[in-house]
Short mmCIF file of C-alpha atoms in Angstrom, two decimals:
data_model
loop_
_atom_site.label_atom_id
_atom_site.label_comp_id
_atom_site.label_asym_id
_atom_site.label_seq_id
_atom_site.Cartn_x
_atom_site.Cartn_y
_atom_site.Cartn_z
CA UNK H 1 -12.07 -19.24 21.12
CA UNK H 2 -12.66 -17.06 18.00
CA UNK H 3 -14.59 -14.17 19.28
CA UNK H 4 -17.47 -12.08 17.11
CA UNK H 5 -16.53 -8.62 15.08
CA UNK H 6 -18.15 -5.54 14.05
CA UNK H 7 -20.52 -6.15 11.14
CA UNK H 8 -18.35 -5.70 7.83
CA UNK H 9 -19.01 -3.55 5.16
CA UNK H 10 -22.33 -4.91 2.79
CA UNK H 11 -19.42 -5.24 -0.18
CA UNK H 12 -17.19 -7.31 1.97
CA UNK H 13 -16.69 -11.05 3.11
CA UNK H 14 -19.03 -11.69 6.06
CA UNK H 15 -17.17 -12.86 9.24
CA UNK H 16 -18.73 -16.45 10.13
CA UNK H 17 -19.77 -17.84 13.59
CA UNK H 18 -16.34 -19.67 14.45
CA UNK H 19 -16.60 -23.49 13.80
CA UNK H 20 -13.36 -24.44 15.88
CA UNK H 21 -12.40 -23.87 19.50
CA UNK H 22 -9.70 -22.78 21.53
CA UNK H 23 -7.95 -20.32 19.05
CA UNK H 24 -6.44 -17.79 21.03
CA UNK H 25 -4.71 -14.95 19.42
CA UNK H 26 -2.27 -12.85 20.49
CA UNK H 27 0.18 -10.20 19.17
CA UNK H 28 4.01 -10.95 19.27
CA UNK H 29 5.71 -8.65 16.86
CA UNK H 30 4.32 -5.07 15.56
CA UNK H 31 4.79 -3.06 12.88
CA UNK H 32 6.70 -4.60 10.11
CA UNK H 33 9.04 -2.40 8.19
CA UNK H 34 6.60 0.00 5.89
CA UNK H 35 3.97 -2.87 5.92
CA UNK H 36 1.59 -1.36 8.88
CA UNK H 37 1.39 -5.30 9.97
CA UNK H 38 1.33 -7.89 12.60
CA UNK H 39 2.89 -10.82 13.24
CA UNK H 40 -0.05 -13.12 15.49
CA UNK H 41 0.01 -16.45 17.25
CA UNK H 42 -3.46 -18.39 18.21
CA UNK H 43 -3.77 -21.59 19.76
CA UNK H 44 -6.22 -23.79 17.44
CA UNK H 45 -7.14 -27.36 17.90
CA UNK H 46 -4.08 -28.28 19.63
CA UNK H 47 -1.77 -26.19 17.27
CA UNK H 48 0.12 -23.27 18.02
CA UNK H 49 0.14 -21.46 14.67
CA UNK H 50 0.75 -18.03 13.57
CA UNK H 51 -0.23 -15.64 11.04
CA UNK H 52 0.83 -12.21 9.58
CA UNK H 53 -2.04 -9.16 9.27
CA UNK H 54 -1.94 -5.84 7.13
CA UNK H 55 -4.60 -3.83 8.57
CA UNK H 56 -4.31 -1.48 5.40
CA UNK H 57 -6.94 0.58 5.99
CA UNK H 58 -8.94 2.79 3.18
CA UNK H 59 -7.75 4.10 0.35
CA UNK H 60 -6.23 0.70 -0.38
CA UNK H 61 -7.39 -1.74 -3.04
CA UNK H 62 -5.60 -5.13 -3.59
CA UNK H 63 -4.94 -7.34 -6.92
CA UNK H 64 -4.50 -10.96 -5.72
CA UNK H 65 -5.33 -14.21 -6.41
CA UNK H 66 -6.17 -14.97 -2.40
CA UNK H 67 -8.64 -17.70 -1.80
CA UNK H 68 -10.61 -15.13 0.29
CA UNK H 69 -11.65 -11.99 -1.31
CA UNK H 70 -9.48 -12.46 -4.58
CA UNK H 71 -9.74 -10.31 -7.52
CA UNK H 72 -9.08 -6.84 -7.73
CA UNK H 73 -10.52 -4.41 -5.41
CA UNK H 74 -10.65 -1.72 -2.39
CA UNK H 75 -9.59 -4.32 0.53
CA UNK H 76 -8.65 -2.74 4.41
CA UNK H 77 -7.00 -5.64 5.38
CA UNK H 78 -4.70 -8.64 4.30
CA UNK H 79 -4.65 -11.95 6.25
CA UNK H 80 -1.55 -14.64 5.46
CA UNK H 81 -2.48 -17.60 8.13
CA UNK H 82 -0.91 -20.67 8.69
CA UNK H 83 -2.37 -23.83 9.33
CA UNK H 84 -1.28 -27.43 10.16
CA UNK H 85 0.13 -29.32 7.71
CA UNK H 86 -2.67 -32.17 6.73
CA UNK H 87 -5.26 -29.25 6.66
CA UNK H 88 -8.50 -30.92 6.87
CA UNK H 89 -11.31 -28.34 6.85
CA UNK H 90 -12.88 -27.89 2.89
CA UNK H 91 -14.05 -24.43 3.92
CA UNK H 92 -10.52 -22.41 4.04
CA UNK H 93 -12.72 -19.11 2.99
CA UNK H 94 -14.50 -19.82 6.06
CA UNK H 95 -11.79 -20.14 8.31
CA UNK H 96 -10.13 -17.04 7.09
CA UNK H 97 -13.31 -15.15 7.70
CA UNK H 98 -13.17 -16.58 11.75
CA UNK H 99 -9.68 -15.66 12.09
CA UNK H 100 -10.40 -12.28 10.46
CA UNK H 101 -13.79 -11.82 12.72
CA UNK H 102 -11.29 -12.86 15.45
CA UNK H 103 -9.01 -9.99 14.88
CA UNK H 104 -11.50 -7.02 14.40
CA UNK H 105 -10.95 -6.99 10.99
CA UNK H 106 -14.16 -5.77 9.07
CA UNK H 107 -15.27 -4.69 5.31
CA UNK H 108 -13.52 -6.34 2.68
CA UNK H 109 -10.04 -8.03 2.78
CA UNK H 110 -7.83 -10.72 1.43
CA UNK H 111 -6.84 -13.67 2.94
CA UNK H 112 -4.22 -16.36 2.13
CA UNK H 113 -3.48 -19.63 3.63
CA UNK H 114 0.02 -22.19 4.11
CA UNK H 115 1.32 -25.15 5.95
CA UNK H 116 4.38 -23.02 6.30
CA UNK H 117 6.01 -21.06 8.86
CA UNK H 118 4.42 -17.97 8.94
CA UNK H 119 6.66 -16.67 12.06
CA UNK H 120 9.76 -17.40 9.33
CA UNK H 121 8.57 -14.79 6.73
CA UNK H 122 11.42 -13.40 4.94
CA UNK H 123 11.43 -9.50 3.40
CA UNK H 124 12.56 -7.46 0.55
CA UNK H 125 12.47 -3.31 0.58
CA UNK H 126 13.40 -1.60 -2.72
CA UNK H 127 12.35 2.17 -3.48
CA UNK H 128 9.30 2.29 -0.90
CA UNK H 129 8.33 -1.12 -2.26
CA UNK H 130 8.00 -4.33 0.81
CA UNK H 131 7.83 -7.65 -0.26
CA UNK H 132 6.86 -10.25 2.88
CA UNK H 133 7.16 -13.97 1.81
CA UNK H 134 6.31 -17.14 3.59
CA UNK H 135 7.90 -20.12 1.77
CA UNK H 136 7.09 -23.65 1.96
CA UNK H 137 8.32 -25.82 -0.70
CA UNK H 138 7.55 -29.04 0.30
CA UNK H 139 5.28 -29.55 -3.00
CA UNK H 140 7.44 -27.57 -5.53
CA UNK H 141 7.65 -28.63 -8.89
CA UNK H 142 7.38 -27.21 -12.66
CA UNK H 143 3.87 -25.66 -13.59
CA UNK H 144 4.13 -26.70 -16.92
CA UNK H 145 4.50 -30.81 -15.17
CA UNK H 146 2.78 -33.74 -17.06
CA UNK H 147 3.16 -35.49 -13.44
CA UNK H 148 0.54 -33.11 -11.58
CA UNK H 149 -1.32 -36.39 -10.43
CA UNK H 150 1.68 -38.07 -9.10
CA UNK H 151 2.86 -34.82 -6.75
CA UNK H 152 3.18 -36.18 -3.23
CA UNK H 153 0.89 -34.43 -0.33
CA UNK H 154 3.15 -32.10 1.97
CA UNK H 155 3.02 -28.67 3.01
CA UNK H 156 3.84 -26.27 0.73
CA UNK H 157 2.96 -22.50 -0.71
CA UNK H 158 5.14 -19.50 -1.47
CA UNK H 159 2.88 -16.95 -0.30
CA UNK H 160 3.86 -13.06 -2.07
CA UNK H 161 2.52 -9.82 -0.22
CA UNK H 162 3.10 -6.45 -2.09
CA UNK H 163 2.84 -2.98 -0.88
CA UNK H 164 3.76 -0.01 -2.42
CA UNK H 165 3.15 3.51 -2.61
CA UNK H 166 2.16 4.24 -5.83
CA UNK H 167 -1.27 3.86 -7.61
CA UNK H 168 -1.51 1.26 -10.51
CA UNK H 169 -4.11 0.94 -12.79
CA UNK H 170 -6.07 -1.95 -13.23
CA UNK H 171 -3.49 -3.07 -16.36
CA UNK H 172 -0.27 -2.31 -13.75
CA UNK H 173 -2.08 -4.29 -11.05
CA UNK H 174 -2.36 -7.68 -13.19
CA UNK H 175 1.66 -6.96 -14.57
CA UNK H 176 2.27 -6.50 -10.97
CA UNK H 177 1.58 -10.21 -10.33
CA UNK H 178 3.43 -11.19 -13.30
CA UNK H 179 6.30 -9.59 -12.23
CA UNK H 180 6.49 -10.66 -8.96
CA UNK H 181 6.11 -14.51 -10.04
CA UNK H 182 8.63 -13.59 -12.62
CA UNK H 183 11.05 -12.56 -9.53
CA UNK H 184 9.93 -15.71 -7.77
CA UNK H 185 10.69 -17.87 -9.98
CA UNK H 186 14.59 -16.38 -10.60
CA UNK H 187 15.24 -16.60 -6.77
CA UNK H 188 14.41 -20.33 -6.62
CA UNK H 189 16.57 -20.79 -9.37
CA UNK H 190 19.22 -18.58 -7.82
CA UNK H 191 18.75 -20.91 -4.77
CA UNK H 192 19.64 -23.71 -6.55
CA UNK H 193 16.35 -25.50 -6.47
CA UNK H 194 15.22 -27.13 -9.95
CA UNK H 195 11.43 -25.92 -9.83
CA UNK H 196 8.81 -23.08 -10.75
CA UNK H 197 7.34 -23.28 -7.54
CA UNK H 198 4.54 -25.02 -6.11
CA UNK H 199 0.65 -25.34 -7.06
CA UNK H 200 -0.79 -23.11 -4.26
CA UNK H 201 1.50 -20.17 -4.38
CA UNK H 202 -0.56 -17.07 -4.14
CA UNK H 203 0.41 -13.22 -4.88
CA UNK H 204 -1.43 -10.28 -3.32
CA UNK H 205 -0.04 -6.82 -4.59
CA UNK H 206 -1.58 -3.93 -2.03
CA UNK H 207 -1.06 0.11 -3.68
CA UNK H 208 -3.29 2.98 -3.08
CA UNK H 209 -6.65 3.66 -5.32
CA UNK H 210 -5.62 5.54 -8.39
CA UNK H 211 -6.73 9.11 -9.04
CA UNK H 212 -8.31 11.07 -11.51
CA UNK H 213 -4.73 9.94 -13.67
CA UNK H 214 -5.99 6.54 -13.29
CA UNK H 215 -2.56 5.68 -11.72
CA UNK H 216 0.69 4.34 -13.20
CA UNK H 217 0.20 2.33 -16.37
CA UNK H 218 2.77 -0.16 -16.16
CA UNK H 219 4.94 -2.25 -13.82
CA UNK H 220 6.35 -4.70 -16.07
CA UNK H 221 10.46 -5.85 -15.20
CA UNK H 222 11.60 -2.82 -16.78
CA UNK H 223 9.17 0.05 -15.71
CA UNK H 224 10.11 1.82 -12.36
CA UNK H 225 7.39 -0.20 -10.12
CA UNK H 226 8.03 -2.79 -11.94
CA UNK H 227 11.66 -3.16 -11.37
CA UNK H 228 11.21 -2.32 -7.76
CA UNK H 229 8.89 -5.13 -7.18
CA UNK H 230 10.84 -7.52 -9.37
CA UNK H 231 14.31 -6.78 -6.89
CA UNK H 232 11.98 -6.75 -3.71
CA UNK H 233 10.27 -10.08 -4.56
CA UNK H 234 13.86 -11.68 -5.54
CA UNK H 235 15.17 -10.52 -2.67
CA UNK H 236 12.52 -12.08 0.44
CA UNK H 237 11.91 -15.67 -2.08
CA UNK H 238 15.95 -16.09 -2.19
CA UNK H 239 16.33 -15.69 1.38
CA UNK H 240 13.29 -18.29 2.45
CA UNK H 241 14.23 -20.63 -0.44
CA UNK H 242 17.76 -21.23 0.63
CA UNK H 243 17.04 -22.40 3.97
CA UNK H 244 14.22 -24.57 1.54
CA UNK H 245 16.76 -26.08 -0.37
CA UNK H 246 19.30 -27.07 2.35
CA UNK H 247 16.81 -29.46 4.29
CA UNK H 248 16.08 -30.91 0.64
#
């Protein structure tokens, strides 16, 4: 069972009475390489599902395009869970914020969802920058598709989790994502598979809160963040999209 948490911080997501039962959670792997995370299992309604947590702590703030706590902002945690494929809840903000009240996790924070494997994450390291990516592709396709109604239903989501050690300004941040999905899309190509991606993939890019300097002002493909993140991202989506491509 989902137990209660520490009241949050007034600017974060509120942690929400649990609405499912039986979701034990345990830890199984610690401390991923330079990502101060967790790799977590929990038993929930007959499933036993996993999910990764970066209890980033302050100082931190996160660009992303998470379903929970999205935007760009100071965030002390980041939550990629997986759930069953089929998901049938219409609340997944909700269920993040149980699985995050679950954990101890309090004040604001991101949170991500896929029918993936979460326990399969693949990574990529490049000059102090970690990319951790969870890839399901079971939905993948072009995003510029005139057949968006005629996708079939099965799990999918690339899921993209940045850190780095450098403050980026607000500008960076945003090229940050860009580049990232840039890099994603080259290692699915590089993998052989004819798509862009699929329709829920999700980016969250974690660096520290700039200073008075107001941090670095670009990490486009060719800037030195930039290329960093590009070669990490290619590196952890090419190694979970080959595996991807030979069940196809």
């Amino acid at each position: 069972m989902i137990g209660g948490a520490r009241q949050p911080r007034e600017d974060g997501p509120s942690p929400v009475p649990p609405s499912h039962q039986g979701c034990a959670i345990r830890s199984v792997r610690l401390q991923l390489p330079a990502q101060r995370g967790e790799l977590r299992d929990r038993h929930e309604d007959g499933h036993h599902i996993h999910h990764l947590v970066w209890r980033l702590g302050p100082g931190v703030r996160v660009c992303s395009s998470a379903v929970l706590g999205g935007g760009i902002g100071p965030r002390a945690w980041i939550l990629n869970a997986q759930v069953p494929g089929g998901y049938p809840r219409l609340d997944p903000d909700r269920h993040l914020a149980e699985i995050a009240a679950s954990e101890g996790l309090t004040g604001p924070g991101a949170g991500l969802m896929t029918a993936a494997d979460v326990a399969a994450y693949t990574t990529g390291h490049d000059g102090g920058v970690t990319a951790t990516v969870t890839t399901g592709l079971g939905v993948r396709g072009w995003a510029a598709s005139a057949d968006v109604d005629c996708l079939p239903h099965r799990p999918g989501t690339v899921n993209i989790v940045l850190t780095l050690p450098a403050a980026l300004s607000d500008a960076a941040l945003v090229n940050a994502v860009a580049t990232a999905t840039e890099a994603k899309v080259q290692a699915l190509l590089d993998a052989g598979l004819d798509c862009s991606g699929t329709p829920t993939d999700a980016v969250c890019v974690a660096a520290p809160e700039p200073g008075p300097d107001g941090g670095e002002p670009f990490a486009g493909p060719r800037s030195t963040w930039g290329a960093r993140i590009a070669r990490a991202v290619h590196t952890a989506v090419l190694a979970g999209a080959r595996p991807a491509r030979d069940l196809s």
